[in-house]
mmCIF file of C-alpha atoms in Angstrom:
data_model
loop_
_atom_site.group_PDB
_atom_site.id
_atom_site.type_symbol
_atom_site.label_atom_id
_atom_site.label_comp_id
_atom_site.label_asym_id
_atom_site.label_seq_id
_atom_site.Cartn_x
_atom_site.Cartn_y
_atom_site.Cartn_z
ATOM 1 C CA UNK A 1 -13.953 -16.875 1.902
ATOM 2 C CA UNK A 2 -11.658 -16.127 -0.795
ATOM 3 C CA UNK A 3 -9.619 -19.108 -1.998
ATOM 4 C CA UNK A 4 -7.086 -17.981 -5.066
ATOM 5 C CA UNK A 5 -5.075 -19.629 -7.526
ATOM 6 C CA UNK A 6 -2.537 -18.539 -9.328
ATOM 7 C CA UNK A 7 -0.716 -19.438 -12.483
ATOM 8 C CA UNK A 8 2.846 -18.178 -12.637
ATOM 9 C CA UNK A 9 6.005 -18.619 -14.883
ATOM 10 C CA UNK A 10 8.749 -16.857 -12.156
ATOM 11 C CA UNK A 11 10.422 -19.965 -11.023
ATOM 12 C CA UNK A 12 12.112 -17.341 -8.480
ATOM 13 C CA UNK A 13 9.066 -18.359 -6.368
ATOM 14 C CA UNK A 14 10.468 -21.952 -5.485
ATOM 15 C CA UNK A 15 13.101 -20.317 -3.902
ATOM 16 C CA UNK A 16 12.487 -19.033 -0.193
ATOM 17 C CA UNK A 17 15.276 -16.958 -0.381
ATOM 18 C CA UNK A 18 14.236 -14.899 -3.366
ATOM 19 C CA UNK A 19 12.760 -11.732 -3.270
ATOM 20 C CA UNK A 20 9.800 -12.644 -5.495
ATOM 21 C CA UNK A 21 9.389 -15.403 -2.977
ATOM 22 C CA UNK A 22 9.156 -13.188 -0.148
ATOM 23 C CA UNK A 23 7.076 -10.671 -2.124
ATOM 24 C CA UNK A 24 4.531 -13.378 -2.564
ATOM 25 C CA UNK A 25 4.697 -14.685 1.360
ATOM 26 C CA UNK A 26 3.616 -10.962 2.400
ATOM 27 C CA UNK A 27 0.376 -11.695 0.577
ATOM 28 C CA UNK A 28 -1.024 -13.985 3.381
ATOM 29 C CA UNK A 29 -3.704 -11.623 4.409
ATOM 30 C CA UNK A 30 -4.981 -10.983 1.149
ATOM 31 C CA UNK A 31 -7.466 -14.447 1.244
ATOM 32 C CA UNK A 32 -7.892 -17.210 2.959
ATOM 33 C CA UNK A 33 -5.910 -19.839 1.001
ATOM 34 C CA UNK A 34 -3.669 -19.012 -2.363
ATOM 35 C CA UNK A 35 -1.670 -21.464 -4.057
ATOM 36 C CA UNK A 36 0.521 -20.768 -6.890
ATOM 37 C CA UNK A 37 1.292 -23.157 -9.772
ATOM 38 C CA UNK A 38 4.804 -22.778 -11.028
ATOM 39 C CA UNK A 39 6.328 -23.963 -14.464
ATOM 40 C CA UNK A 40 9.203 -25.674 -13.577
ATOM 41 C CA UNK A 41 11.207 -28.606 -14.870
ATOM 42 C CA UNK A 42 11.822 -31.758 -12.883
ATOM 43 C CA UNK A 43 15.251 -31.969 -13.477
ATOM 44 C CA UNK A 44 15.295 -28.859 -11.515
ATOM 45 C CA UNK A 45 12.290 -29.142 -8.969
ATOM 46 C CA UNK A 46 10.938 -32.178 -7.671
ATOM 47 C CA UNK A 47 6.343 -32.204 -6.983
ATOM 48 C CA UNK A 48 6.850 -31.204 -3.376
ATOM 49 C CA UNK A 49 4.537 -28.453 -2.234
ATOM 50 C CA UNK A 50 6.385 -25.515 -1.103
ATOM 51 C CA UNK A 51 5.020 -23.365 1.753
ATOM 52 C CA UNK A 52 5.820 -19.736 2.030
ATOM 53 C CA UNK A 53 3.687 -18.643 4.363
ATOM 54 C CA UNK A 54 0.802 -19.777 7.047
ATOM 55 C CA UNK A 55 -1.447 -19.811 3.968
ATOM 56 C CA UNK A 56 0.459 -19.242 1.136
ATOM 57 C CA UNK A 57 1.683 -22.670 -0.969
ATOM 58 C CA UNK A 58 3.641 -22.986 -4.504
ATOM 59 C CA UNK A 59 3.622 -25.990 -6.325
ATOM 60 C CA UNK A 60 5.938 -26.705 -9.374
ATOM 61 C CA UNK A 61 4.685 -28.302 -12.116
ATOM 62 C CA UNK A 62 8.091 -30.481 -12.527
ATOM 63 C CA UNK A 63 7.324 -30.990 -16.289
ATOM 64 C CA UNK A 64 9.972 -33.717 -18.117
ATOM 65 C CA UNK A 65 9.937 -31.205 -21.012
ATOM 66 C CA UNK A 66 8.734 -27.628 -21.958
ATOM 67 C CA UNK A 67 6.164 -28.183 -23.908
ATOM 68 C CA UNK A 68 4.359 -29.634 -21.102
ATOM 69 C CA UNK A 69 3.867 -26.902 -19.136
ATOM 70 C CA UNK A 70 0.585 -26.440 -20.062
ATOM 71 C CA UNK A 71 -0.584 -30.245 -19.833
ATOM 72 C CA UNK A 72 1.039 -29.896 -16.311
ATOM 73 C CA UNK A 73 -0.089 -26.913 -14.924
ATOM 74 C CA UNK A 74 -3.946 -27.828 -16.020
ATOM 75 C CA UNK A 75 -3.836 -31.207 -13.954
ATOM 76 C CA UNK A 76 -2.517 -29.790 -11.220
ATOM 77 C CA UNK A 77 -4.648 -26.333 -11.564
ATOM 78 C CA UNK A 78 -7.796 -28.471 -11.341
ATOM 79 C CA UNK A 79 -6.797 -30.763 -8.901
ATOM 80 C CA UNK A 80 -6.337 -28.000 -6.829
ATOM 81 C CA UNK A 81 -8.924 -25.911 -7.762
ATOM 82 C CA UNK A 82 -11.453 -28.579 -6.842
ATOM 83 C CA UNK A 83 -9.608 -29.559 -3.462
ATOM 84 C CA UNK A 84 -9.564 -26.351 -1.988
ATOM 85 C CA UNK A 85 -12.212 -24.752 -3.647
ATOM 86 C CA UNK A 86 -10.973 -21.845 -5.298
ATOM 87 C CA UNK A 87 -13.397 -18.932 -6.644
ATOM 88 C CA UNK A 88 -10.640 -16.539 -8.071
ATOM 89 C CA UNK A 89 -7.599 -17.569 -10.487
ATOM 90 C CA UNK A 90 -4.823 -15.073 -11.454
ATOM 91 C CA UNK A 91 -2.793 -15.707 -14.653
ATOM 92 C CA UNK A 92 0.350 -14.059 -14.880
ATOM 93 C CA UNK A 93 -0.080 -13.017 -18.614
ATOM 94 C CA UNK A 94 -2.399 -13.481 -21.179
ATOM 95 C CA UNK A 95 -0.287 -16.141 -22.779
ATOM 96 C CA UNK A 96 0.164 -19.621 -21.658
ATOM 97 C CA UNK A 97 -0.399 -18.895 -18.165
ATOM 98 C CA UNK A 98 -3.645 -16.852 -19.312
ATOM 99 C CA UNK A 99 -4.667 -20.419 -21.147
ATOM 100 C CA UNK A 100 -4.878 -22.306 -18.387
ATOM 101 C CA UNK A 101 -6.282 -19.819 -16.076
ATOM 102 C CA UNK A 102 -9.529 -19.267 -18.219
ATOM 103 C CA UNK A 103 -9.632 -22.995 -19.139
ATOM 104 C CA UNK A 104 -9.579 -23.439 -14.971
ATOM 105 C CA UNK A 105 -11.770 -20.307 -14.162
ATOM 106 C CA UNK A 106 -14.684 -21.365 -16.497
ATOM 107 C CA UNK A 107 -14.495 -24.928 -15.191
ATOM 108 C CA UNK A 108 -15.181 -23.332 -11.624
ATOM 109 C CA UNK A 109 -17.272 -20.618 -12.899
ATOM 110 C CA UNK A 110 -15.090 -17.991 -11.069
ATOM 111 C CA UNK A 111 -13.683 -14.872 -11.467
ATOM 112 C CA UNK A 112 -10.336 -14.617 -13.870
ATOM 113 C CA UNK A 113 -7.726 -11.649 -13.464
ATOM 114 C CA UNK A 114 -4.918 -11.308 -16.058
ATOM 115 C CA UNK A 115 -1.686 -9.615 -15.341
ATOM 116 C CA UNK A 116 0.163 -7.929 -18.025
ATOM 117 C CA UNK A 117 3.627 -6.951 -17.748
ATOM 118 C CA UNK A 118 4.224 -6.043 -20.975
ATOM 119 C CA UNK A 119 2.120 -4.430 -24.083
ATOM 120 C CA UNK A 120 1.770 -7.919 -26.536
ATOM 121 C CA UNK A 121 0.562 -5.311 -29.421
ATOM 122 C CA UNK A 122 3.405 -3.171 -29.474
ATOM 123 C CA UNK A 123 5.854 -2.624 -32.178
ATOM 124 C CA UNK A 124 8.935 -3.815 -30.329
ATOM 125 C CA UNK A 125 7.221 -6.806 -28.937
ATOM 126 C CA UNK A 126 5.880 -8.224 -32.171
ATOM 127 C CA UNK A 127 9.553 -7.841 -33.588
ATOM 128 C CA UNK A 128 11.041 -9.615 -30.695
ATOM 129 C CA UNK A 129 8.274 -12.300 -30.979
ATOM 130 C CA UNK A 130 8.696 -13.349 -34.411
ATOM 131 C CA UNK A 131 6.915 -16.592 -35.744
ATOM 132 C CA UNK A 132 4.462 -18.899 -34.965
ATOM 133 C CA UNK A 133 4.780 -18.616 -30.853
ATOM 134 C CA UNK A 134 4.391 -14.765 -31.308
ATOM 135 C CA UNK A 135 1.111 -15.366 -33.546
ATOM 136 C CA UNK A 136 -0.685 -17.647 -31.149
ATOM 137 C CA UNK A 137 0.821 -15.214 -28.057
ATOM 138 C CA UNK A 138 -1.378 -12.733 -29.887
ATOM 139 C CA UNK A 139 -4.241 -14.593 -30.530
ATOM 140 C CA UNK A 140 -4.382 -15.412 -27.187
ATOM 141 C CA UNK A 141 -4.496 -12.148 -26.103
ATOM 142 C CA UNK A 142 -6.954 -10.923 -28.292
ATOM 143 C CA UNK A 143 -9.224 -13.883 -27.116
ATOM 144 C CA UNK A 144 -8.608 -13.874 -23.315
ATOM 145 C CA UNK A 145 -8.541 -10.014 -22.442
ATOM 146 C CA UNK A 146 -11.876 -9.336 -23.204
ATOM 147 C CA UNK A 147 -13.067 -12.529 -20.962
ATOM 148 C CA UNK A 148 -11.321 -11.437 -17.986
ATOM 149 C CA UNK A 149 -13.032 -10.195 -14.905
ATOM 150 C CA UNK A 150 -10.078 -7.470 -14.617
ATOM 151 C CA UNK A 151 -6.562 -6.740 -15.841
ATOM 152 C CA UNK A 152 -3.633 -5.562 -14.097
ATOM 153 C CA UNK A 153 -1.129 -3.831 -15.799
ATOM 154 C CA UNK A 154 2.653 -2.367 -14.323
ATOM 155 C CA UNK A 155 2.836 0.564 -16.363
ATOM 156 C CA UNK A 156 0.464 3.419 -17.955
ATOM 157 C CA UNK A 157 2.384 2.468 -21.251
ATOM 158 C CA UNK A 158 0.579 -1.106 -21.293
ATOM 159 C CA UNK A 159 -2.571 0.650 -20.342
ATOM 160 C CA UNK A 160 -2.708 2.687 -23.286
ATOM 161 C CA UNK A 161 -1.703 -0.037 -25.527
ATOM 162 C CA UNK A 162 -4.326 -2.447 -24.099
ATOM 163 C CA UNK A 163 -7.321 -0.032 -23.932
ATOM 164 C CA UNK A 164 -6.435 0.992 -27.988
ATOM 165 C CA UNK A 165 -6.522 -2.573 -28.227
ATOM 166 C CA UNK A 166 -10.013 -3.354 -26.470
ATOM 167 C CA UNK A 167 -11.697 -0.421 -27.823
ATOM 168 C CA UNK A 168 -10.968 -1.803 -31.609
ATOM 169 C CA UNK A 169 -11.855 -4.820 -30.599
ATOM 170 C CA UNK A 170 -14.590 -6.689 -32.146
ATOM 171 C CA UNK A 171 -15.626 -8.202 -29.282
ATOM 172 C CA UNK A 172 -19.468 -7.590 -28.033
ATOM 173 C CA UNK A 173 -18.803 -8.348 -24.313
ATOM 174 C CA UNK A 174 -18.016 -5.908 -21.636
ATOM 175 C CA UNK A 175 -14.557 -4.055 -21.240
ATOM 176 C CA UNK A 176 -12.857 -5.445 -18.250
ATOM 177 C CA UNK A 177 -11.255 -2.867 -15.753
ATOM 178 C CA UNK A 178 -7.432 -2.115 -16.541
ATOM 179 C CA UNK A 179 -5.701 -1.660 -12.981
ATOM 180 C CA UNK A 180 -2.122 -0.054 -12.665
ATOM 181 C CA UNK A 181 -0.117 -1.365 -10.225
ATOM 182 C CA UNK A 182 3.243 -1.264 -10.594
ATOM 183 C CA UNK A 183 5.882 -3.928 -9.395
ATOM 184 C CA UNK A 184 6.908 -2.552 -5.575
ATOM 185 C CA UNK A 185 10.356 -1.444 -5.266
ATOM 186 C CA UNK A 186 11.537 -0.484 -1.678
ATOM 187 C CA UNK A 187 12.930 2.449 -2.584
ATOM 188 C CA UNK A 188 14.111 3.732 1.029
ATOM 189 C CA UNK A 189 15.486 0.421 1.792
ATOM 190 C CA UNK A 190 17.632 0.621 -1.486
ATOM 191 C CA UNK A 191 18.786 4.067 -0.687
ATOM 192 C CA UNK A 192 19.969 3.244 2.992
ATOM 193 C CA UNK A 193 21.683 0.118 2.308
ATOM 194 C CA UNK A 194 25.718 0.451 2.712
ATOM 195 C CA UNK A 195 27.249 -1.781 -0.843
ATOM 196 C CA UNK A 196 28.373 -4.950 0.311
ATOM 197 C CA UNK A 197 30.616 -4.989 -3.143
ATOM 198 C CA UNK A 198 32.402 -2.218 -4.573
ATOM 199 C CA UNK A 199 32.419 -2.528 -8.173
ATOM 200 C CA UNK A 200 34.685 0.362 -8.829
ATOM 201 C CA UNK A 201 37.264 -1.498 -6.296
ATOM 202 C CA UNK A 202 37.066 -5.086 -7.882
ATOM 203 C CA UNK A 203 37.986 -3.272 -11.266
ATOM 204 C CA UNK A 204 40.025 -0.291 -10.459
ATOM 205 C CA UNK A 205 42.012 -0.649 -13.424
ATOM 206 C CA UNK A 206 39.093 0.982 -14.884
ATOM 207 C CA UNK A 207 38.069 4.800 -14.575
ATOM 208 C CA UNK A 208 34.707 4.189 -15.708
ATOM 209 C CA UNK A 209 32.375 1.062 -14.952
ATOM 210 C CA UNK A 210 29.453 0.479 -16.764
ATOM 211 C CA UNK A 211 27.055 -1.554 -15.386
ATOM 212 C CA UNK A 212 23.920 -4.000 -17.034
ATOM 213 C CA UNK A 213 21.818 -6.635 -15.093
ATOM 214 C CA UNK A 214 19.495 -8.443 -16.249
ATOM 215 C CA UNK A 215 18.245 -12.224 -17.876
ATOM 216 C CA UNK A 216 20.355 -13.166 -20.300
ATOM 217 C CA UNK A 217 17.799 -13.520 -23.094
ATOM 218 C CA UNK A 218 17.357 -12.130 -26.704
ATOM 219 C CA UNK A 219 14.527 -9.316 -26.103
ATOM 220 C CA UNK A 220 17.267 -7.334 -23.358
ATOM 221 C CA UNK A 221 19.488 -7.403 -26.510
ATOM 222 C CA UNK A 222 22.671 -7.145 -24.314
ATOM 223 C CA UNK A 223 24.674 -7.420 -27.396
ATOM 224 C CA UNK A 224 23.675 -3.623 -27.896
ATOM 225 C CA UNK A 225 25.224 -2.773 -24.691
ATOM 226 C CA UNK A 226 28.234 -4.439 -26.047
ATOM 227 C CA UNK A 227 28.664 -2.669 -29.343
ATOM 228 C CA UNK A 228 27.483 1.069 -27.533
ATOM 229 C CA UNK A 229 30.699 -0.051 -25.467
ATOM 230 C CA UNK A 230 32.948 -0.714 -28.218
ATOM 231 C CA UNK A 231 32.246 2.618 -29.425
ATOM 232 C CA UNK A 232 32.890 4.606 -25.945
ATOM 233 C CA UNK A 233 36.001 2.908 -25.807
ATOM 234 C CA UNK A 234 36.917 4.607 -28.723
ATOM 235 C CA UNK A 235 36.786 7.803 -27.275
ATOM 236 C CA UNK A 236 36.990 7.006 -23.627
ATOM 237 C CA UNK A 237 39.271 3.966 -23.499
ATOM 238 C CA UNK A 238 39.548 3.351 -19.738
ATOM 239 C CA UNK A 239 36.070 2.086 -19.327
ATOM 240 C CA UNK A 240 34.570 -1.308 -19.099
ATOM 241 C CA UNK A 241 31.486 -2.943 -18.932
ATOM 242 C CA UNK A 242 30.311 -5.353 -16.645
ATOM 243 C CA UNK A 243 27.167 -7.955 -17.750
ATOM 244 C CA UNK A 244 25.689 -9.613 -14.753
ATOM 245 C CA UNK A 245 22.973 -12.212 -14.991
ATOM 246 C CA UNK A 246 22.564 -15.635 -16.417
ATOM 247 C CA UNK A 247 20.481 -17.022 -19.104
ATOM 248 C CA UNK A 248 20.449 -18.900 -22.772
ATOM 249 C CA UNK A 249 22.316 -16.210 -24.592
ATOM 250 C CA UNK A 250 25.057 -16.701 -21.893
ATOM 251 C CA UNK A 251 27.669 -18.203 -24.074
ATOM 252 C CA UNK A 252 26.852 -16.564 -27.323
ATOM 253 C CA UNK A 253 27.336 -13.328 -25.319
ATOM 254 C CA UNK A 254 30.983 -14.479 -24.344
ATOM 255 C CA UNK A 255 31.573 -15.636 -28.140
ATOM 256 C CA UNK A 256 30.499 -12.045 -28.947
ATOM 257 C CA UNK A 257 32.859 -10.418 -26.571
ATOM 258 C CA UNK A 258 35.461 -12.284 -28.186
ATOM 259 C CA UNK A 259 35.273 -11.826 -31.432
ATOM 260 C CA UNK A 260 34.616 -8.411 -31.162
ATOM 261 C CA UNK A 261 38.264 -8.367 -29.018
ATOM 262 C CA UNK A 262 36.391 -6.940 -26.247
ATOM 263 C CA UNK A 263 37.704 -9.521 -23.890
ATOM 264 C CA UNK A 264 39.966 -6.910 -21.975
ATOM 265 C CA UNK A 265 36.929 -4.492 -21.364
ATOM 266 C CA UNK A 266 33.922 -6.747 -21.380
ATOM 267 C CA UNK A 267 32.995 -9.376 -18.227
ATOM 268 C CA UNK A 268 30.117 -11.449 -17.851
ATOM 269 C CA UNK A 269 29.864 -11.346 -14.152
ATOM 270 C CA UNK A 270 27.307 -14.006 -13.374
ATOM 271 C CA UNK A 271 23.890 -13.865 -11.254
ATOM 272 C CA UNK A 272 24.514 -10.268 -9.222
ATOM 273 C CA UNK A 273 22.877 -11.725 -5.790
ATOM 274 C CA UNK A 274 22.957 -7.842 -4.301
ATOM 275 C CA UNK A 275 21.723 -5.535 -7.207
ATOM 276 C CA UNK A 276 21.618 -2.305 -5.463
ATOM 277 C CA UNK A 277 25.146 -2.733 -4.191
ATOM 278 C CA UNK A 278 26.764 -3.313 -8.031
ATOM 279 C CA UNK A 279 24.731 -0.449 -9.035
ATOM 280 C CA UNK A 280 25.672 1.844 -6.429
ATOM 281 C CA UNK A 281 29.330 0.801 -7.001
ATOM 282 C CA UNK A 282 28.988 1.450 -10.918
ATOM 283 C CA UNK A 283 28.780 4.693 -13.046
ATOM 284 C CA UNK A 284 26.624 3.956 -15.240
ATOM 285 C CA UNK A 285 23.521 1.547 -15.496
ATOM 286 C CA UNK A 286 22.675 0.394 -19.020
ATOM 287 C CA UNK A 287 19.419 -0.914 -19.874
ATOM 288 C CA UNK A 288 19.003 -1.753 -23.434
ATOM 289 C CA UNK A 289 15.638 -4.498 -23.553
ATOM 290 C CA UNK A 290 13.776 -4.173 -27.127
ATOM 291 C CA UNK A 291 10.807 -4.151 -24.720
ATOM 292 C CA UNK A 292 9.788 -3.698 -20.913
ATOM 293 C CA UNK A 293 6.830 -3.735 -18.791
ATOM 294 C CA UNK A 294 8.074 -1.835 -16.375
ATOM 295 C CA UNK A 295 11.710 -2.424 -15.713
ATOM 296 C CA UNK A 296 12.038 -2.603 -11.897
ATOM 297 C CA UNK A 297 15.653 -2.263 -12.875
ATOM 298 C CA UNK A 298 15.467 1.378 -13.654
ATOM 299 C CA UNK A 299 13.901 2.149 -10.146
ATOM 300 C CA UNK A 300 16.840 0.288 -8.361
ATOM 301 C CA UNK A 301 19.056 2.154 -9.946
ATOM 302 C CA UNK A 302 17.882 5.781 -9.249
ATOM 303 C CA UNK A 303 17.332 4.819 -5.769
ATOM 304 C CA UNK A 304 20.783 3.779 -5.844
ATOM 305 C CA UNK A 305 22.143 7.206 -7.265
ATOM 306 C CA UNK A 306 23.442 6.295 -10.547
ATOM 307 C CA UNK A 307 23.106 7.710 -13.626
ATOM 308 C CA UNK A 308 20.758 5.651 -16.068
ATOM 309 C CA UNK A 309 21.013 5.287 -20.323
ATOM 310 C CA UNK A 310 18.200 3.130 -21.173
ATOM 311 C CA UNK A 311 16.067 2.415 -24.479
ATOM 312 C CA UNK A 312 12.589 4.244 -24.543
ATOM 313 C CA UNK A 313 11.013 1.508 -22.965
ATOM 314 C CA UNK A 314 8.927 0.510 -19.788
ATOM 315 C CA UNK A 315 8.629 3.148 -17.488
ATOM 316 C CA UNK A 316 10.267 5.604 -19.301
ATOM 317 C CA UNK A 317 7.984 8.764 -19.953
ATOM 318 C CA UNK A 318 5.847 7.671 -16.956
ATOM 319 C CA UNK A 319 8.010 7.788 -13.930
ATOM 320 C CA UNK A 320 11.609 8.180 -15.549
ATOM 321 C CA UNK A 321 11.683 11.203 -17.822
ATOM 322 C CA UNK A 322 14.051 11.724 -21.031
ATOM 323 C CA UNK A 323 16.968 14.433 -20.244
ATOM 324 C CA UNK A 324 15.512 15.071 -17.131
ATOM 325 C CA UNK A 325 16.101 11.799 -14.982
ATOM 326 C CA UNK A 326 17.622 9.593 -17.461
ATOM 327 C CA UNK A 327 19.446 9.738 -20.900
ATOM 328 C CA UNK A 328 17.376 7.666 -23.474
ATOM 329 C CA UNK A 329 17.885 6.192 -26.908
ATOM 330 C CA UNK A 330 15.280 4.379 -29.271
ATOM 331 C CA UNK A 331 15.473 0.599 -29.462
ATOM 332 C CA UNK A 332 18.456 -0.805 -31.092
ATOM 333 C CA UNK A 333 19.954 2.660 -31.858
ATOM 334 C CA UNK A 334 23.145 2.065 -30.705
ATOM 335 C CA UNK A 335 24.606 5.013 -32.462
ATOM 336 C CA UNK A 336 22.493 6.727 -29.912
ATOM 337 C CA UNK A 337 22.822 5.029 -26.931
ATOM 338 C CA UNK A 338 26.617 5.142 -27.113
ATOM 339 C CA UNK A 339 26.605 8.846 -27.603
ATOM 340 C CA UNK A 340 24.386 9.314 -24.067
ATOM 341 C CA UNK A 341 26.855 7.308 -22.554
ATOM 342 C CA UNK A 342 29.661 9.719 -23.479
ATOM 343 C CA UNK A 343 27.788 12.746 -22.628
ATOM 344 C CA UNK A 344 27.430 11.170 -18.956
ATOM 345 C CA UNK A 345 31.544 10.168 -18.494
ATOM 346 C CA UNK A 346 32.372 13.741 -20.326
ATOM 347 C CA UNK A 347 30.107 16.153 -18.165
ATOM 348 C CA UNK A 348 30.217 15.829 -14.055
ATOM 349 C CA UNK A 349 27.374 18.367 -14.002
ATOM 350 C CA UNK A 350 24.776 16.316 -16.162
ATOM 351 C CA UNK A 351 25.739 12.967 -14.054
ATOM 352 C CA UNK A 352 25.099 14.819 -11.101
ATOM 353 C CA UNK A 353 21.821 16.186 -12.225
ATOM 354 C CA UNK A 354 20.555 12.757 -13.774
ATOM 355 C CA UNK A 355 21.055 10.945 -10.677
ATOM 356 C CA UNK A 356 19.561 13.811 -8.477
ATOM 357 C CA UNK A 357 16.278 14.216 -10.840
ATOM 358 C CA UNK A 358 15.679 10.279 -10.997
ATOM 359 C CA UNK A 359 16.501 9.698 -7.150
ATOM 360 C CA UNK A 360 13.253 12.845 -6.560
ATOM 361 C CA UNK A 361 11.559 11.030 -9.350
ATOM 362 C CA UNK A 362 11.129 7.977 -7.579
ATOM 363 C CA UNK A 363 10.459 8.912 -4.346
ATOM 364 C CA UNK A 364 7.524 10.760 -5.215
ATOM 365 C CA UNK A 365 6.146 8.892 -8.107
ATOM 366 C CA UNK A 366 6.012 5.138 -7.497
ATOM 367 C CA UNK A 367 4.520 3.866 -3.997
ATOM 368 C CA UNK A 368 6.845 4.209 -1.127
ATOM 369 C CA UNK A 369 5.404 2.092 1.600
ATOM 370 C CA UNK A 370 4.609 -1.725 1.351
ATOM 371 C CA UNK A 371 1.583 -1.924 2.967
ATOM 372 C CA UNK A 372 0.351 0.842 0.862
ATOM 373 C CA UNK A 373 1.423 -1.379 -2.107
ATOM 374 C CA UNK A 374 -0.272 -4.585 -0.196
ATOM 375 C CA UNK A 375 -3.123 -2.651 0.413
ATOM 376 C CA UNK A 376 -3.579 -1.911 -3.358
ATOM 377 C CA UNK A 377 -2.845 -5.345 -4.983
ATOM 378 C CA UNK A 378 -5.509 -6.870 -2.593
ATOM 379 C CA UNK A 379 -8.048 -4.505 -3.470
ATOM 380 C CA UNK A 380 -7.278 -5.413 -7.295
ATOM 381 C CA UNK A 381 -8.646 -8.947 -6.273
ATOM 382 C CA UNK A 382 -11.792 -7.907 -4.858
#
């Protein structure tokens, strides 16, 4: 019998209709029961338990303030752990959720799997997480990783970074196995789905449509997409940039657009419900993040037959290769990033080659069958 407790920050699981909720509902065969504690705010979510599947349950912390996430998740997690006879704990990261997962696993004397979606020791992560919080997260990672039963990462890039750290660690503990399991994307479904929205038609006054879709948070560096577009407009004026998503810097981005007199070419379009449709009907997908663990949107863009310009993060160099499948710039290199956009907009043959190669890459280098993915995920718990 395996009863699993997961500690997560992904509030998408609190809505049955989201992709992440549906994905976790599919974990019904992984264990006898799966209980997921999610950091959440009381003003948005109640404490009521949510049933995703017959044996998959989600519990919002419903915290009054952000700093209470730790205390509320620990109390709730321990309560569930002893009531449901939990014997395996999964933490979404080696930061806040990892600390809670570790305390609970120690109390239960159970195994702990830590999932890592980014390399906390990478230069770009360190730059993107300055101050006390960043230092605390690195400290918790250094303490927790050697004490986990296993570590699941989403890319070879992250595994390489963690292995380098673990080998240099002064800990005398046996190093836990590191399992590579990317986030699943249904490439075939994306390829076969007809768009339900058409950005080229909606913004028909422009010849070229650039698109970026992400959480509007500092580490996504959407400002870089705006700055690059400003440079592109000097050479190819009939171009627009559409920024999809929501987040804490939405108003700051709008002010930045206005300040740079780009209101006629750069638009915040809000949450994009059907990302593949948006990608299929744009010319170039842009990813400007300072750091990424995997960058699922790059898989979705490639499967949507959209050309891509990205910073050198996530699965770049592991699934999609520079100049072969995508055009790449170093993090925060605005000049090169804009040059790469101009190259694609100015060369139809290059654009078609990149699209063709990227599509082939995601068809051959990532898991195509969801059943195989779920089986691999299940095995990571064993």
